[in-house]
């Protein structure tokens, strides 16, 4: 399943680990995604649509709330400037990204 999801989404990487104890049924395989953008734009919509009501769904919803809060408030990414004056600077006036970030 992880291999198919990895091929379908073209994101993340597959991590394969041997079984931890001899009596465990199978080896462990995980699809890891470190890109916050990929998590927000691909993984969250997929799980919202396909994860059935369950205890795992409740765990996912708590994780999703933390992820979305991080994405909206703390993620280091380029955001559109919200100051009207910064959107259309006066002709011949250069506005640096750092000044825009400071004013926004």
mmCIF file with all atom_site columns, C-alpha atoms in Angstrom:
data_model
loop_
_atom_site.group_PDB
_atom_site.id
_atom_site.type_symbol
_atom_site.label_atom_id
_atom_site.label_alt_id
_atom_site.label_comp_id
_atom_site.label_asym_id
_atom_site.label_entity_id
_atom_site.label_seq_id
_atom_site.pdbx_PDB_ins_code
_atom_site.Cartn_x
_atom_site.Cartn_y
_atom_site.Cartn_z
_atom_site.occupancy
_atom_site.B_iso_or_equiv
_atom_site.pdbx_formal_charge
_atom_site.auth_seq_id
_atom_site.auth_comp_id
_atom_site.auth_asym_id
_atom_site.auth_atom_id
_atom_site.pdbx_PDB_model_num
ATOM 1   C CA . UNK A 1 1   ? 0.000   0.000   0.000  1.00 0.00 ? 1   UNK A CA 1
ATOM 2   C CA . UNK A 1 2   ? 2.826   2.405   0.855  1.00 0.00 ? 2   UNK A CA 1
ATOM 3   C CA . UNK A 1 3   ? 4.543   1.688   -2.462 1.00 0.00 ? 3   UNK A CA 1
ATOM 4   C CA . UNK A 1 4   ? 1.337   2.388   -4.394 1.00 0.00 ? 4   UNK A CA 1
ATOM 5   C CA . UNK A 1 5   ? 0.680   5.616   -2.499 1.00 0.00 ? 5   UNK A CA 1
ATOM 6   C CA . UNK A 1 6   ? 4.297   6.684   -3.069 1.00 0.00 ? 6   UNK A CA 1
ATOM 7   C CA . UNK A 1 7   ? 4.016   6.026   -6.815 1.00 0.00 ? 7   UNK A CA 1
ATOM 8   C CA . UNK A 1 8   ? 0.633   7.752   -7.039 1.00 0.00 ? 8   UNK A CA 1
ATOM 9   C CA . UNK A 1 9   ? 1.602   10.882  -5.094 1.00 0.00 ? 9   UNK A CA 1
ATOM 10  C CA . UNK A 1 10  ? 5.264   11.131  -6.162 1.00 0.00 ? 10  UNK A CA 1
ATOM 11  C CA . UNK A 1 11  ? 6.199   12.521  -2.755 1.00 0.00 ? 11  UNK A CA 1
ATOM 12  C CA . UNK A 1 12  ? 7.994   11.364  0.349  1.00 0.00 ? 12  UNK A CA 1
ATOM 13  C CA . UNK A 1 13  ? 10.139  8.305   0.751  1.00 0.00 ? 13  UNK A CA 1
ATOM 14  C CA . UNK A 1 14  ? 9.627   4.694   1.767  1.00 0.00 ? 14  UNK A CA 1
ATOM 15  C CA . UNK A 1 15  ? 11.296  3.476   4.976  1.00 0.00 ? 15  UNK A CA 1
ATOM 16  C CA . UNK A 1 16  ? 11.554  -0.280  5.480  1.00 0.00 ? 16  UNK A CA 1
ATOM 17  C CA . UNK A 1 17  ? 12.375  -1.710  8.922  1.00 0.00 ? 17  UNK A CA 1
ATOM 18  C CA . UNK A 1 18  ? 12.731  -5.360  9.906  1.00 0.00 ? 18  UNK A CA 1
ATOM 19  C CA . UNK A 1 19  ? 10.309  -6.783  12.437 1.00 0.00 ? 19  UNK A CA 1
ATOM 20  C CA . UNK A 1 20  ? 11.208  -5.743  15.964 1.00 0.00 ? 20  UNK A CA 1
ATOM 21  C CA . UNK A 1 21  ? 10.573  -9.100  17.616 1.00 0.00 ? 21  UNK A CA 1
ATOM 22  C CA . UNK A 1 22  ? 10.670  -12.610 16.204 1.00 0.00 ? 22  UNK A CA 1
ATOM 23  C CA . UNK A 1 23  ? 6.987   -13.178 16.987 1.00 0.00 ? 23  UNK A CA 1
ATOM 24  C CA . UNK A 1 24  ? 5.843   -10.023 15.102 1.00 0.00 ? 24  UNK A CA 1
ATOM 25  C CA . UNK A 1 25  ? 3.873   -10.817 11.963 1.00 0.00 ? 25  UNK A CA 1
ATOM 26  C CA . UNK A 1 26  ? 5.507   -8.542  9.393  1.00 0.00 ? 26  UNK A CA 1
ATOM 27  C CA . UNK A 1 27  ? 8.288   -6.107  8.730  1.00 0.00 ? 27  UNK A CA 1
ATOM 28  C CA . UNK A 1 28  ? 7.403   -2.437  9.106  1.00 0.00 ? 28  UNK A CA 1
ATOM 29  C CA . UNK A 1 29  ? 7.033   -0.183  6.069  1.00 0.00 ? 29  UNK A CA 1
ATOM 30  C CA . UNK A 1 30  ? 6.256   3.528   6.270  1.00 0.00 ? 30  UNK A CA 1
ATOM 31  C CA . UNK A 1 31  ? 5.791   6.364   3.811  1.00 0.00 ? 31  UNK A CA 1
ATOM 32  C CA . UNK A 1 32  ? 7.419   9.466   5.295  1.00 0.00 ? 32  UNK A CA 1
ATOM 33  C CA . UNK A 1 33  ? 6.633   12.961  4.043  1.00 0.00 ? 33  UNK A CA 1
ATOM 34  C CA . UNK A 1 34  ? 8.663   15.871  5.418  1.00 0.00 ? 34  UNK A CA 1
ATOM 35  C CA . UNK A 1 35  ? 7.379   18.633  3.167  1.00 0.00 ? 35  UNK A CA 1
ATOM 36  C CA . UNK A 1 36  ? 4.834   20.686  5.095  1.00 0.00 ? 36  UNK A CA 1
ATOM 37  C CA . UNK A 1 37  ? 3.369   21.915  1.819  1.00 0.00 ? 37  UNK A CA 1
ATOM 38  C CA . UNK A 1 38  ? 2.867   18.327  0.593  1.00 0.00 ? 38  UNK A CA 1
ATOM 39  C CA . UNK A 1 39  ? 1.267   17.366  3.898  1.00 0.00 ? 39  UNK A CA 1
ATOM 40  C CA . UNK A 1 40  ? -1.154  20.308  3.758  1.00 0.00 ? 40  UNK A CA 1
ATOM 41  C CA . UNK A 1 41  ? -1.958  20.178  0.040  1.00 0.00 ? 41  UNK A CA 1
ATOM 42  C CA . UNK A 1 42  ? -1.938  16.418  -0.648 1.00 0.00 ? 42  UNK A CA 1
ATOM 43  C CA . UNK A 1 43  ? -2.025  14.242  2.471  1.00 0.00 ? 43  UNK A CA 1
ATOM 44  C CA . UNK A 1 44  ? -4.645  16.177  4.463  1.00 0.00 ? 44  UNK A CA 1
ATOM 45  C CA . UNK A 1 45  ? -7.237  16.331  1.636  1.00 0.00 ? 45  UNK A CA 1
ATOM 46  C CA . UNK A 1 46  ? -6.667  12.627  0.883  1.00 0.00 ? 46  UNK A CA 1
ATOM 47  C CA . UNK A 1 47  ? -7.140  11.560  4.507  1.00 0.00 ? 47  UNK A CA 1
ATOM 48  C CA . UNK A 1 48  ? -10.102 13.905  4.971  1.00 0.00 ? 48  UNK A CA 1
ATOM 49  C CA . UNK A 1 49  ? -11.835 12.134  2.102  1.00 0.00 ? 49  UNK A CA 1
ATOM 50  C CA . UNK A 1 50  ? -10.834 8.531   2.796  1.00 0.00 ? 50  UNK A CA 1
ATOM 51  C CA . UNK A 1 51  ? -10.128 7.929   6.507  1.00 0.00 ? 51  UNK A CA 1
ATOM 52  C CA . UNK A 1 52  ? -13.211 6.290   8.060  1.00 0.00 ? 52  UNK A CA 1
ATOM 53  C CA . UNK A 1 53  ? -14.569 7.226   11.489 1.00 0.00 ? 53  UNK A CA 1
ATOM 54  C CA . UNK A 1 54  ? -12.361 5.469   14.039 1.00 0.00 ? 54  UNK A CA 1
ATOM 55  C CA . UNK A 1 55  ? -9.892  6.033   16.846 1.00 0.00 ? 55  UNK A CA 1
ATOM 56  C CA . UNK A 1 56  ? -7.213  6.556   14.182 1.00 0.00 ? 56  UNK A CA 1
ATOM 57  C CA . UNK A 1 57  ? -9.404  9.283   12.637 1.00 0.00 ? 57  UNK A CA 1
ATOM 58  C CA . UNK A 1 58  ? -9.535  11.058  16.001 1.00 0.00 ? 58  UNK A CA 1
ATOM 59  C CA . UNK A 1 59  ? -5.730  10.899  16.273 1.00 0.00 ? 59  UNK A CA 1
ATOM 60  C CA . UNK A 1 60  ? -5.451  12.216  12.709 1.00 0.00 ? 60  UNK A CA 1
ATOM 61  C CA . UNK A 1 61  ? -7.784  15.153  13.413 1.00 0.00 ? 61  UNK A CA 1
ATOM 62  C CA . UNK A 1 62  ? -5.665  16.218  16.409 1.00 0.00 ? 62  UNK A CA 1
ATOM 63  C CA . UNK A 1 63  ? -2.508  15.974  14.264 1.00 0.00 ? 63  UNK A CA 1
ATOM 64  C CA . UNK A 1 64  ? -4.187  17.884  11.417 1.00 0.00 ? 64  UNK A CA 1
ATOM 65  C CA . UNK A 1 65  ? -5.176  20.731  13.742 1.00 0.00 ? 65  UNK A CA 1
ATOM 66  C CA . UNK A 1 66  ? -1.547  21.126  14.871 1.00 0.00 ? 66  UNK A CA 1
ATOM 67  C CA . UNK A 1 67  ? -0.279  20.921  11.292 1.00 0.00 ? 67  UNK A CA 1
ATOM 68  C CA . UNK A 1 68  ? -2.706  23.557  10.019 1.00 0.00 ? 68  UNK A CA 1
ATOM 69  C CA . UNK A 1 69  ? -1.869  25.874  12.922 1.00 0.00 ? 69  UNK A CA 1
ATOM 70  C CA . UNK A 1 70  ? 1.845   25.493  12.154 1.00 0.00 ? 70  UNK A CA 1
ATOM 71  C CA . UNK A 1 71  ? 1.229   26.074  8.429  1.00 0.00 ? 71  UNK A CA 1
ATOM 72  C CA . UNK A 1 72  ? -0.818  29.213  9.004  1.00 0.00 ? 72  UNK A CA 1
ATOM 73  C CA . UNK A 1 73  ? 1.214   30.803  11.806 1.00 0.00 ? 73  UNK A CA 1
ATOM 74  C CA . UNK A 1 74  ? 4.780   29.550  11.925 1.00 0.00 ? 74  UNK A CA 1
ATOM 75  C CA . UNK A 1 75  ? 5.809   27.845  8.697  1.00 0.00 ? 75  UNK A CA 1
ATOM 76  C CA . UNK A 1 76  ? 8.760   29.512  6.980  1.00 0.00 ? 76  UNK A CA 1
ATOM 77  C CA . UNK A 1 77  ? 7.256   30.242  3.582  1.00 0.00 ? 77  UNK A CA 1
ATOM 78  C CA . UNK A 1 78  ? 6.608   33.180  1.275  1.00 0.00 ? 78  UNK A CA 1
ATOM 79  C CA . UNK A 1 79  ? 3.244   34.727  2.031  1.00 0.00 ? 79  UNK A CA 1
ATOM 80  C CA . UNK A 1 80  ? 1.462   37.377  0.018  1.00 0.00 ? 80  UNK A CA 1
ATOM 81  C CA . UNK A 1 81  ? 1.858   40.832  1.500  1.00 0.00 ? 81  UNK A CA 1
ATOM 82  C CA . UNK A 1 82  ? -1.324  42.156  3.084  1.00 0.00 ? 82  UNK A CA 1
ATOM 83  C CA . UNK A 1 83  ? -0.389  45.832  3.261  1.00 0.00 ? 83  UNK A CA 1
ATOM 84  C CA . UNK A 1 84  ? -2.104  47.635  0.362  1.00 0.00 ? 84  UNK A CA 1
ATOM 85  C CA . UNK A 1 85  ? 0.725   50.145  -0.019 1.00 0.00 ? 85  UNK A CA 1
ATOM 86  C CA . UNK A 1 86  ? 3.221   47.302  -0.362 1.00 0.00 ? 86  UNK A CA 1
ATOM 87  C CA . UNK A 1 87  ? 1.254   45.661  -3.183 1.00 0.00 ? 87  UNK A CA 1
ATOM 88  C CA . UNK A 1 88  ? 1.695   48.642  -5.471 1.00 0.00 ? 88  UNK A CA 1
ATOM 89  C CA . UNK A 1 89  ? 4.766   50.649  -4.512 1.00 0.00 ? 89  UNK A CA 1
ATOM 90  C CA . UNK A 1 90  ? 5.244   54.096  -5.947 1.00 0.00 ? 90  UNK A CA 1
ATOM 91  C CA . UNK A 1 91  ? 6.946   54.138  -9.342 1.00 0.00 ? 91  UNK A CA 1
ATOM 92  C CA . UNK A 1 92  ? 10.718  54.093  -9.037 1.00 0.00 ? 92  UNK A CA 1
ATOM 93  C CA . UNK A 1 93  ? 10.653  52.968  -5.390 1.00 0.00 ? 93  UNK A CA 1
ATOM 94  C CA . UNK A 1 94  ? 12.203  49.594  -4.689 1.00 0.00 ? 94  UNK A CA 1
ATOM 95  C CA . UNK A 1 95  ? 10.703  47.565  -1.849 1.00 0.00 ? 95  UNK A CA 1
ATOM 96  C CA . UNK A 1 96  ? 12.788  44.745  -0.460 1.00 0.00 ? 96  UNK A CA 1
ATOM 97  C CA . UNK A 1 97  ? 11.251  41.466  0.685  1.00 0.00 ? 97  UNK A CA 1
ATOM 98  C CA . UNK A 1 98  ? 12.570  42.053  4.183  1.00 0.00 ? 98  UNK A CA 1
ATOM 99  C CA . UNK A 1 99  ? 10.829  45.433  4.409  1.00 0.00 ? 99  UNK A CA 1
ATOM 100 C CA . UNK A 1 100 ? 7.591   43.915  3.148  1.00 0.00 ? 100 UNK A CA 1
ATOM 101 C CA . UNK A 1 101 ? 7.879   41.062  5.663  1.00 0.00 ? 101 UNK A CA 1
ATOM 102 C CA . UNK A 1 102 ? 8.541   43.547  8.445  1.00 0.00 ? 102 UNK A CA 1
ATOM 103 C CA . UNK A 1 103 ? 5.549   45.702  7.501  1.00 0.00 ? 103 UNK A CA 1
ATOM 104 C CA . UNK A 1 104 ? 3.243   42.727  7.049  1.00 0.00 ? 104 UNK A CA 1
#
